[in-house]
Each structure stands twice: as C-alpha cells, then as structure tokens.
XYZ file of C-alpha atoms in Angstrom:
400
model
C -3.312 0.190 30.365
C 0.145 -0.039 28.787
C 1.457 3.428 27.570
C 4.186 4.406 25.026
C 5.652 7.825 23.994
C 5.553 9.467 20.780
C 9.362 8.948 20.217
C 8.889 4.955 21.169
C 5.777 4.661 18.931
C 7.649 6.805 15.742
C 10.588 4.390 15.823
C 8.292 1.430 16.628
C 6.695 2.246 13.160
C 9.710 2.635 11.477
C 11.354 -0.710 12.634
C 8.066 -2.542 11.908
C 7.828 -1.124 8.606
C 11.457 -2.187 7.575
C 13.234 2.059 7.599
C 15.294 1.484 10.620
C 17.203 -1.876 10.339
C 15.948 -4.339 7.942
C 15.664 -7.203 10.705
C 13.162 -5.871 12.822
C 10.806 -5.911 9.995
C 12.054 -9.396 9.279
C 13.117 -8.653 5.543
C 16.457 -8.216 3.864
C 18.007 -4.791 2.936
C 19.104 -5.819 -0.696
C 17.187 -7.417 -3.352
C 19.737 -8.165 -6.323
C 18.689 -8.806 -10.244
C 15.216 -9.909 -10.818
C 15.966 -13.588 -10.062
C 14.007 -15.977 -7.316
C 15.693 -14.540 -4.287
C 14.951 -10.838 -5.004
C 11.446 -11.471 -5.826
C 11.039 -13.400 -2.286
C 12.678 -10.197 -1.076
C 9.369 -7.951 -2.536
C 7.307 -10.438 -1.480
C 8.429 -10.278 2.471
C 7.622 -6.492 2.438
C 4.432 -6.971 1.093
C 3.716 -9.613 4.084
C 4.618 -7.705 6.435
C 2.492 -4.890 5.888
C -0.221 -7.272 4.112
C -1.018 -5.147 1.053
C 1.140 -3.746 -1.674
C -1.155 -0.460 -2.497
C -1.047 0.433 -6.283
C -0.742 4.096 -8.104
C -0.898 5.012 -11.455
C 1.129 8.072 -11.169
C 5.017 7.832 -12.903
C 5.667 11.338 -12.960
C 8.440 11.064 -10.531
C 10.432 8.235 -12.476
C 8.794 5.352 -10.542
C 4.921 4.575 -9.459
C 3.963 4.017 -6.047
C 4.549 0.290 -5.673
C 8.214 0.816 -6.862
C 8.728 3.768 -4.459
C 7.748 1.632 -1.596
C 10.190 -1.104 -2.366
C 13.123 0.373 -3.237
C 12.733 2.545 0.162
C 13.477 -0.773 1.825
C 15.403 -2.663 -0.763
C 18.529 -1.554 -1.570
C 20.348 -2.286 -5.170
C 16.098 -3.342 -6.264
C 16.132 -3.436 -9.830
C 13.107 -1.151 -11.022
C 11.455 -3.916 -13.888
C 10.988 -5.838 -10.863
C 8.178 -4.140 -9.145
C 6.262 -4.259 -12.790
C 6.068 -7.738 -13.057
C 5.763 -8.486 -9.276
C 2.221 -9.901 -9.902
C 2.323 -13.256 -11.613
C -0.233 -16.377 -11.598
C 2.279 -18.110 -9.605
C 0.243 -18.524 -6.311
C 2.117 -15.990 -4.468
C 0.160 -12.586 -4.893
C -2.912 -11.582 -5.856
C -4.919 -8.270 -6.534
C -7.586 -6.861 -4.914
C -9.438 -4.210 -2.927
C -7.141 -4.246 0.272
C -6.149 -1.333 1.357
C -6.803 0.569 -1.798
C -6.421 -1.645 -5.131
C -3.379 -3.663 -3.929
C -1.131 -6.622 -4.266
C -1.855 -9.077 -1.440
C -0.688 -12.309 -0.291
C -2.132 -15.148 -1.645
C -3.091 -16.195 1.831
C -5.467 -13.506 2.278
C -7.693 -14.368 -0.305
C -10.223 -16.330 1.424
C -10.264 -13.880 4.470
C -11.397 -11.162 1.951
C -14.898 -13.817 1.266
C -16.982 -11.042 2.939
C -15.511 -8.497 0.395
C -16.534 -9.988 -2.230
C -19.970 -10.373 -1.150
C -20.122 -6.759 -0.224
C -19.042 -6.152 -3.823
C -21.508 -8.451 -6.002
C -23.221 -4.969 -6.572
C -20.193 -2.746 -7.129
C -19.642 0.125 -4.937
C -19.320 2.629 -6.954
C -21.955 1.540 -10.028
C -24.367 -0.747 -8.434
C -25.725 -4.074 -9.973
C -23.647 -2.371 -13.341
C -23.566 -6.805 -14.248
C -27.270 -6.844 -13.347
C -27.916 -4.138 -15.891
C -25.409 -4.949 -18.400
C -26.294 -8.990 -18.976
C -25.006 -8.922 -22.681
C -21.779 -7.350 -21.410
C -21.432 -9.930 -19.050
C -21.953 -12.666 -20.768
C -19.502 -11.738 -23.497
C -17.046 -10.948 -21.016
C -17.171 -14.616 -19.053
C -17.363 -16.316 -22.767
C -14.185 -14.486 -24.063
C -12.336 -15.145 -20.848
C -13.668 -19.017 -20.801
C -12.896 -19.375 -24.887
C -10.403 -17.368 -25.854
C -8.098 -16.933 -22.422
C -7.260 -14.063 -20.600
C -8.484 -10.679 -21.285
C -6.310 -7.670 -21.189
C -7.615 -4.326 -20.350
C -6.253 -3.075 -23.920
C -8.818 -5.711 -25.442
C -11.884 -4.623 -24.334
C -10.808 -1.288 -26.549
C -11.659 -3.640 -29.958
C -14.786 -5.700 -28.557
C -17.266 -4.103 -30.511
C -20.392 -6.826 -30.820
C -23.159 -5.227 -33.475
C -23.318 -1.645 -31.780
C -24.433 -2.628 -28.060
C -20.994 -2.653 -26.794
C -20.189 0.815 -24.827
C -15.951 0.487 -23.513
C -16.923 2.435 -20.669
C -19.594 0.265 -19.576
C -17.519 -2.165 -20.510
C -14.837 -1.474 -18.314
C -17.393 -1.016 -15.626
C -18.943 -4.595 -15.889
C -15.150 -6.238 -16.483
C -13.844 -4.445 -13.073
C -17.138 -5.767 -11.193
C -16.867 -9.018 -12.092
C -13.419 -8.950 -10.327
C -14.331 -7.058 -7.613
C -16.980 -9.342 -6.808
C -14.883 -12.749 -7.069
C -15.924 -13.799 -10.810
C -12.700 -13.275 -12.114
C -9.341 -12.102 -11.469
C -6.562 -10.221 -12.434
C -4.162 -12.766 -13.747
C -0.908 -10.336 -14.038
C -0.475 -6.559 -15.268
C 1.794 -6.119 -18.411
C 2.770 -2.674 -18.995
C 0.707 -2.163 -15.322
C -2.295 -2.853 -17.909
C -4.718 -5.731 -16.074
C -4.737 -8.906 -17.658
C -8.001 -10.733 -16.526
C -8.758 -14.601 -16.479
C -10.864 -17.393 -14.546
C -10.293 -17.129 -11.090
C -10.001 -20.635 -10.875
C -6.854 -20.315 -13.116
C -5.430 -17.424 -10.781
C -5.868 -18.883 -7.280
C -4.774 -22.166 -5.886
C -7.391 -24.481 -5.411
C -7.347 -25.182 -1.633
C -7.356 -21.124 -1.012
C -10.361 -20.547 -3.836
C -12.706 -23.736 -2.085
C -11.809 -22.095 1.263
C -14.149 -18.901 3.346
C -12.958 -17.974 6.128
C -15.878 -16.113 8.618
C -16.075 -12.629 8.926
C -15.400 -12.496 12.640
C -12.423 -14.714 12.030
C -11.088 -12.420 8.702
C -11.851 -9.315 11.152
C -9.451 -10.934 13.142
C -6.708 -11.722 11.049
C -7.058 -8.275 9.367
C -6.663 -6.112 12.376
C -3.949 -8.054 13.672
C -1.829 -7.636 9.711
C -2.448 -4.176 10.222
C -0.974 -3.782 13.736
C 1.985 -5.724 12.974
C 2.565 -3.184 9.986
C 2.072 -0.430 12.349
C 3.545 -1.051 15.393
C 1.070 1.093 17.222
C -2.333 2.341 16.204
C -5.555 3.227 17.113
C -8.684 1.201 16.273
C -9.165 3.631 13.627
C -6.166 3.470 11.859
C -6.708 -0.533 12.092
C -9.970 -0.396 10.508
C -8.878 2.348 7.727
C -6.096 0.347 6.915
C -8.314 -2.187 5.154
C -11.173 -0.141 4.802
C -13.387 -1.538 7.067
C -16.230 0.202 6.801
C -19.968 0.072 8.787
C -18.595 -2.677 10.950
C -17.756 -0.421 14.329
C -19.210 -3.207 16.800
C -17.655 -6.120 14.783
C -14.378 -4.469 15.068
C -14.963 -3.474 18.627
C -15.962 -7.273 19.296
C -12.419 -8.895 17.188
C -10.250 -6.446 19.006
C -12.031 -7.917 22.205
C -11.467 -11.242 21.197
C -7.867 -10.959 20.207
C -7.369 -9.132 23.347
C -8.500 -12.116 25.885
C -6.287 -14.294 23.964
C -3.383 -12.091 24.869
C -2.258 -11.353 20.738
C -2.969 -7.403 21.528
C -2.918 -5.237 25.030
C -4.499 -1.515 25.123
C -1.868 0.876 25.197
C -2.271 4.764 25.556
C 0.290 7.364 23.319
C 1.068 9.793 26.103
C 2.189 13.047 23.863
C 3.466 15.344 26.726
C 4.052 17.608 24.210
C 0.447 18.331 22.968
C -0.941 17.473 26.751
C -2.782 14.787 25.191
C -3.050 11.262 24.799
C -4.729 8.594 22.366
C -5.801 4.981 23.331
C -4.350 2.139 21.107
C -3.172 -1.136 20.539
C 0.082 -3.114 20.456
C 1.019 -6.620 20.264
C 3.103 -7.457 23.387
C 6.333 -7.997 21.675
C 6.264 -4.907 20.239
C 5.897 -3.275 23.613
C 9.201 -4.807 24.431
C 10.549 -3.597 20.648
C 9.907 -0.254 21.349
C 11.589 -0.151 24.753
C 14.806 -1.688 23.238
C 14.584 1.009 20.557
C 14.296 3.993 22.337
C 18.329 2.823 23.886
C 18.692 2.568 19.914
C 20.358 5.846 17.902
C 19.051 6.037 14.705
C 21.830 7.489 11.657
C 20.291 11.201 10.890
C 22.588 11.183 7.810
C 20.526 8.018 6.191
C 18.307 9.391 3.715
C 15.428 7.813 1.908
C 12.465 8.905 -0.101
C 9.263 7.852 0.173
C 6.185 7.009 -1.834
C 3.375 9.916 -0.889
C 1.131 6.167 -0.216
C 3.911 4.280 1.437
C 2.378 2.508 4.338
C 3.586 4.908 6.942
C 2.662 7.989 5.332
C -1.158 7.459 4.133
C -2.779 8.124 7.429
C -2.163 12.148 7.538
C -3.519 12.342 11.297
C -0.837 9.630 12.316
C 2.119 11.312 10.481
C 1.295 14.771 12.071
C 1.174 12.881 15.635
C 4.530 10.980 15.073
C 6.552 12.870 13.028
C 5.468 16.557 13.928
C 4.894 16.527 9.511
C 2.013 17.510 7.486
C 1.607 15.169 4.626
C -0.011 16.252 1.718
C -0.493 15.076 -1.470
C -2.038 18.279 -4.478
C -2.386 15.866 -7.296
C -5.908 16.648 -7.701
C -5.246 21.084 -6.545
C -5.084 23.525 -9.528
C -1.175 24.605 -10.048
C -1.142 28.035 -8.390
C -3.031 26.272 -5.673
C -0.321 23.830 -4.394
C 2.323 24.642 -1.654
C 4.758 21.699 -2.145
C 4.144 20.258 -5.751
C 2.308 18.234 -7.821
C 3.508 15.049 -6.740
C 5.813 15.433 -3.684
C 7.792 12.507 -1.986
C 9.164 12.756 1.963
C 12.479 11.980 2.928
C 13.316 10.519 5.653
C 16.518 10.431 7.949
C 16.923 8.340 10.803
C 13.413 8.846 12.393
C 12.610 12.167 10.679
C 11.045 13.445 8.156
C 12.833 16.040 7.148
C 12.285 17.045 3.928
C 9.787 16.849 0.619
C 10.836 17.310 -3.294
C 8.840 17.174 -6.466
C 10.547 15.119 -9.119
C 10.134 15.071 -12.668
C 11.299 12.377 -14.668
C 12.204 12.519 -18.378
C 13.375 9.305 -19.568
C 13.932 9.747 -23.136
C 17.059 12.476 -21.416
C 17.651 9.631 -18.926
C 17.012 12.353 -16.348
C 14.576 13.212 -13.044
C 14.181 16.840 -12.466
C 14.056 18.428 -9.026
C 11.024 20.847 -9.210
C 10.754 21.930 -6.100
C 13.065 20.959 -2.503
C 11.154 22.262 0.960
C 12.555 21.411 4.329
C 11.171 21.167 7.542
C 11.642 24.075 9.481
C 13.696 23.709 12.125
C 15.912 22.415 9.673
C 17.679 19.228 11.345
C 21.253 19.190 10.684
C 22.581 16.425 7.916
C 19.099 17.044 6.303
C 20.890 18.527 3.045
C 22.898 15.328 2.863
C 20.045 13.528 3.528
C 18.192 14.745 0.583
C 21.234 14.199 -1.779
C 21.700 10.667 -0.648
C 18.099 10.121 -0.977
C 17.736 11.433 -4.797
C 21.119 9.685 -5.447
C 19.218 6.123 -4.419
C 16.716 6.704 -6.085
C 18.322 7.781 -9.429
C 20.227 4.204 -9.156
C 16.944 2.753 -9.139
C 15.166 4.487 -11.601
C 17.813 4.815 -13.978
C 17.789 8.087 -14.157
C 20.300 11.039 -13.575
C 18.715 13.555 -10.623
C 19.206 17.013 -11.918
C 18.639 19.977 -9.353
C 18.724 19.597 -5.547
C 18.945 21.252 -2.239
C-alpha cells in the first residue's frame, strides 16, 4: 500500500481544489465581467469538484455558491454566480452532494437517483397522495410554461390547493426526474419540462448503477486528492450501498484509475486507509518541494468543498469546523455564520460577517484565530476581507 503524510495530503487537497495555484486544479485564477469566458471559468470549478452545493444563507454579503467561487476566481463579478444556472445545456440542478449545480454530463449517471426518489425521501409517495396537485402542476408547466416557485403562492384551484403541499408535490416531481429546474431568478426555482431543460442525447441516455458508482467515486477523488471510502461515498451521499461501493472501488482499482494509499499521521500515532489516483501520488510528492505564500489570504464558504467533511478538516488542518446556524445565540463560540480563512495551507483564522447593503457595508462580528497564532495571519485576514469586499461590493468594517 502507497502511503502519504498529512502535510502531502493537506496540500494535495488544496492544489486539487484550485487554493494553491490555479493550474493544478486545471482552472484559471481570474474570471472577468459576466461575459462567455468568465462563465466557462465557474463552470471549470464546478467540474472539477463535480457539484456546485447551494445555500440559502446571505447574511455574510454573499451565499454559499458565490463564496466558493470567488475563493478561486479572482476579479469574479458577484451577479455572476446568481445566474450561473441557465437552460443552456451546461448545468443542471439536482440532489448531488446536497441540492447542487452539476454538470450536464452527470445527469444520466444520477438515473438511479431518481428512481430512489419517485417516493420522496423526506414525504413519501407526497405525488401518490396528492393526484390533483400533480396533475395541475404537469398541466401548468405543459400549457402555460415554466413555473416559478413564487407562482405556486397564487394557484389556488376551488379550495383543495394547500402551498405547502404544494411545494411538497412540485419539489418531488423534480427530485424524481418529472421535471426540472429550468434556472433560479432571484435564487427562486423556475421549473419546466425536463425535456426542455436537458439535451436530448443526455435525457434518452441511463447509465448503470455500477457504472454511475464508478464515475461518482472517481469525481469525488479527483476533487479531493485523498480520501477515504467514506468521504467518497458522503460526498454524493451514497447511502445503503456499502458492498456496491466496496465492489466500484474494486473495479476501478484493477483497472489501475485508483491505488490504496494509507495517511500515516505520526503525529496522532495513527493512520487511515484511502485512495488516490496515481497522478496525484506523484502531485503530492512534487508539492511537498513546493512553499506555499503564508501571507495569501482567502475566505471560505463554511460548505466549500474542502471544509464540509468536519472529521477531514480536523485530520488535515489540525481545525475544528463548525458551523452554529441552527445553536441558540448565547450558545455559539464562533458566530452565527462563520467563514475560515485560509493562508498558504492553513487555516488560520474564522470571522462572522454581517452584511448591510443598503450602507454598502459587511460588518466584522466576531475575528478568532487559531491558537498558535501563525505569523502573517493578521494580514491574512485583512487581505482576505479586502477580496471579498471587492466582490461583494461592500465596504468591510471591523477586523483583526
């Protein structure tokens, strides 16, 4: 078995998810205006990690898919996340990591998905139950076009209309492949035909679940650099499907895509088994001859890609990510809705922002750092807040 370090796998995920030098992630480091080329820009992050997840949370001046972008994308003009999703065969949205933007590619590999989902996870056969709903829904979307979110508020049919089951019934349909979410206006869902949303070839197309099992795990590891099986399988969600994963990690193994490869923390006097694709073996050996800039500082989105996995960040980065939306006020330690920043390969910092935009303004609640505190990790946190104030629009107020 192939081993690597907890330095070489930290950079390893930091190169692979584009916060070292752009080109190891295979992406640019500017995305200018809102024009063709910045837009491809967005769209190479989200390939690389295969998923764009989605937030409804703006407190901080941005939401999540924003955050994400512009913490790889430098001079990223902040309408452009907003309007990212567009029936133009590119992305589409669905239950990928969390609700996400995806590449268009990926939509037949998600077939066994949507078959899970023809009774909805959460409600059950809610279409089953709700047949008038249903019907009214696919009719209005069929006659009248697509459906936004902010219609269903008025669709009041002779008293047997409820919104909330409403709403229920609409996001079921979509969840289980009826419909889809044509674009998001206002981050509001606009829903229409699916056939009118996704190319043709892709919509007549299933890939097998052993084969999209496949093709998952391997997206996931190429986001990650290293990982555990776990981590793979989390990263889409794979749930009740230990053996199958087992078996498409087997089979991608024989055919040489993936090796095992053990995280040796001498630290801790432990280690945890893995997998790596073999170029990325040889990545992280080139990196750790590589010197990061501690002075670079970035923040990141609470659900960026290398932060949602708390277990991983603790093993990496030595950092306890937390996120207290959902803890009472006195309860929380850090804030209500904290965002890391990161320097070079550390995390070395976390600050609560508060944006006010009819000021033009983002207040710093609340600045903790890492104790030790590294040095540069002030300047980090003003260059960090400074970035993202360009992006946002918005003048930072408070600091370190």
């Amino acid at each position: 078995m192939e081993t690597i370090d907890r330095r070489g796998a930290r950079r390893l995920a930091l190169a692979r998810a584009g916060l070292l030098k752009p080109r190891w992630a295979g992406f640019p480091s500017r995305a200018l205006g809102i024009g063709a080329s910045a837009r491809k820009a967005c769209h190479r992050v989200v390939d690389q990690f295969g998923y764009l997840q989605l937030d409804t949370v703006s407190i901080a001046g941005a939401r999540s898919h924003g955050i994400v972008l512009q913490s790889r994308l430098e001079d990223l003009d902040a309408g452009l996340p907003e309007t990212l999703l567009r029936p133009d065969g590119v992305l589409f949205e669905y239950w990928g990591h969390e609700a996400s933007w995806l590449p268009m590619s990926l939509f037949p590999v998600f077939a066994f998905r949507r078959a899970d989902f023809v009774h909805h996870p959460w409600w059950g056969d809610v279409v089953g139950a709700h047949p008038q709903i249903a019907d009214e829904v696919r009719r209005r979307i069929r006659d009248d076009g697509p459906l936004r979110s902010l219609d269903l508020d008025g669709a009041n049919r002779g008293g047997w209309w409820n919104l909330k089951v409403a709403n229920q019934v609409v996001t079921a349909l979509w969840s289980s492949g009826e419909i889809a979410v044509r674009e998001r206006v206002n981050f509001q869902r606009t829903y229409d035909l699916v056939e009118r949303v996704i190319p043709a070839p892709l919509l007549d197309r299933s890939v097998p679940e052993s084969e999209a099992l496949e093709i998952l795990l391997l997206a996931a590891l190429r986001g990650h650099g290293w990982a555990p099986a776990g981590t793979l399988s989390r990263t889409w969600r794979l749930t009740r499907r230990a053996g199958a994963i087992r078996a498409a990690l087997g089979r991608l193994r024989e055919r040489g895509a993936i090796v095992p490869c053990r995280l040796v923390d001498e630290s801790a006097g432990r280690g945890t088994d893995g997998w790596i694709r073999p170029e990325d073996l040889e990545l992280a050996d080139r990196l750790l001859r590589v010197r990061p800039r501690s002075d670079r500082g970035v923040l990141l989105s609470p659900f960026d890609p290398v932060l949602w996995e708390r277990s991983r960040v603790r093993t990496l980065f030595g950092f306890d990510q937390v996120l207290e939306i959902f803890k009472p006020r006195q309860q929380r330690v850090y804030g209500y809705y904290c965002l890391p920043v990161l320097a070079g390969e550390h995390l070395v910092a976390r600050v609560d922002l508060k944006a006010n935009r009819k000021a033009g303004t983002v207040s710093v609640l609340s600045c903790h750092f890492e104790e030790p505190r590294r040095p540069g990790a002030v300047e980090a946190v003003g260059t960090a807040l400074g970035r993202f104030g360009a992006f946002a629009g918005l003048e930072p107020l408070g600091g370190p």
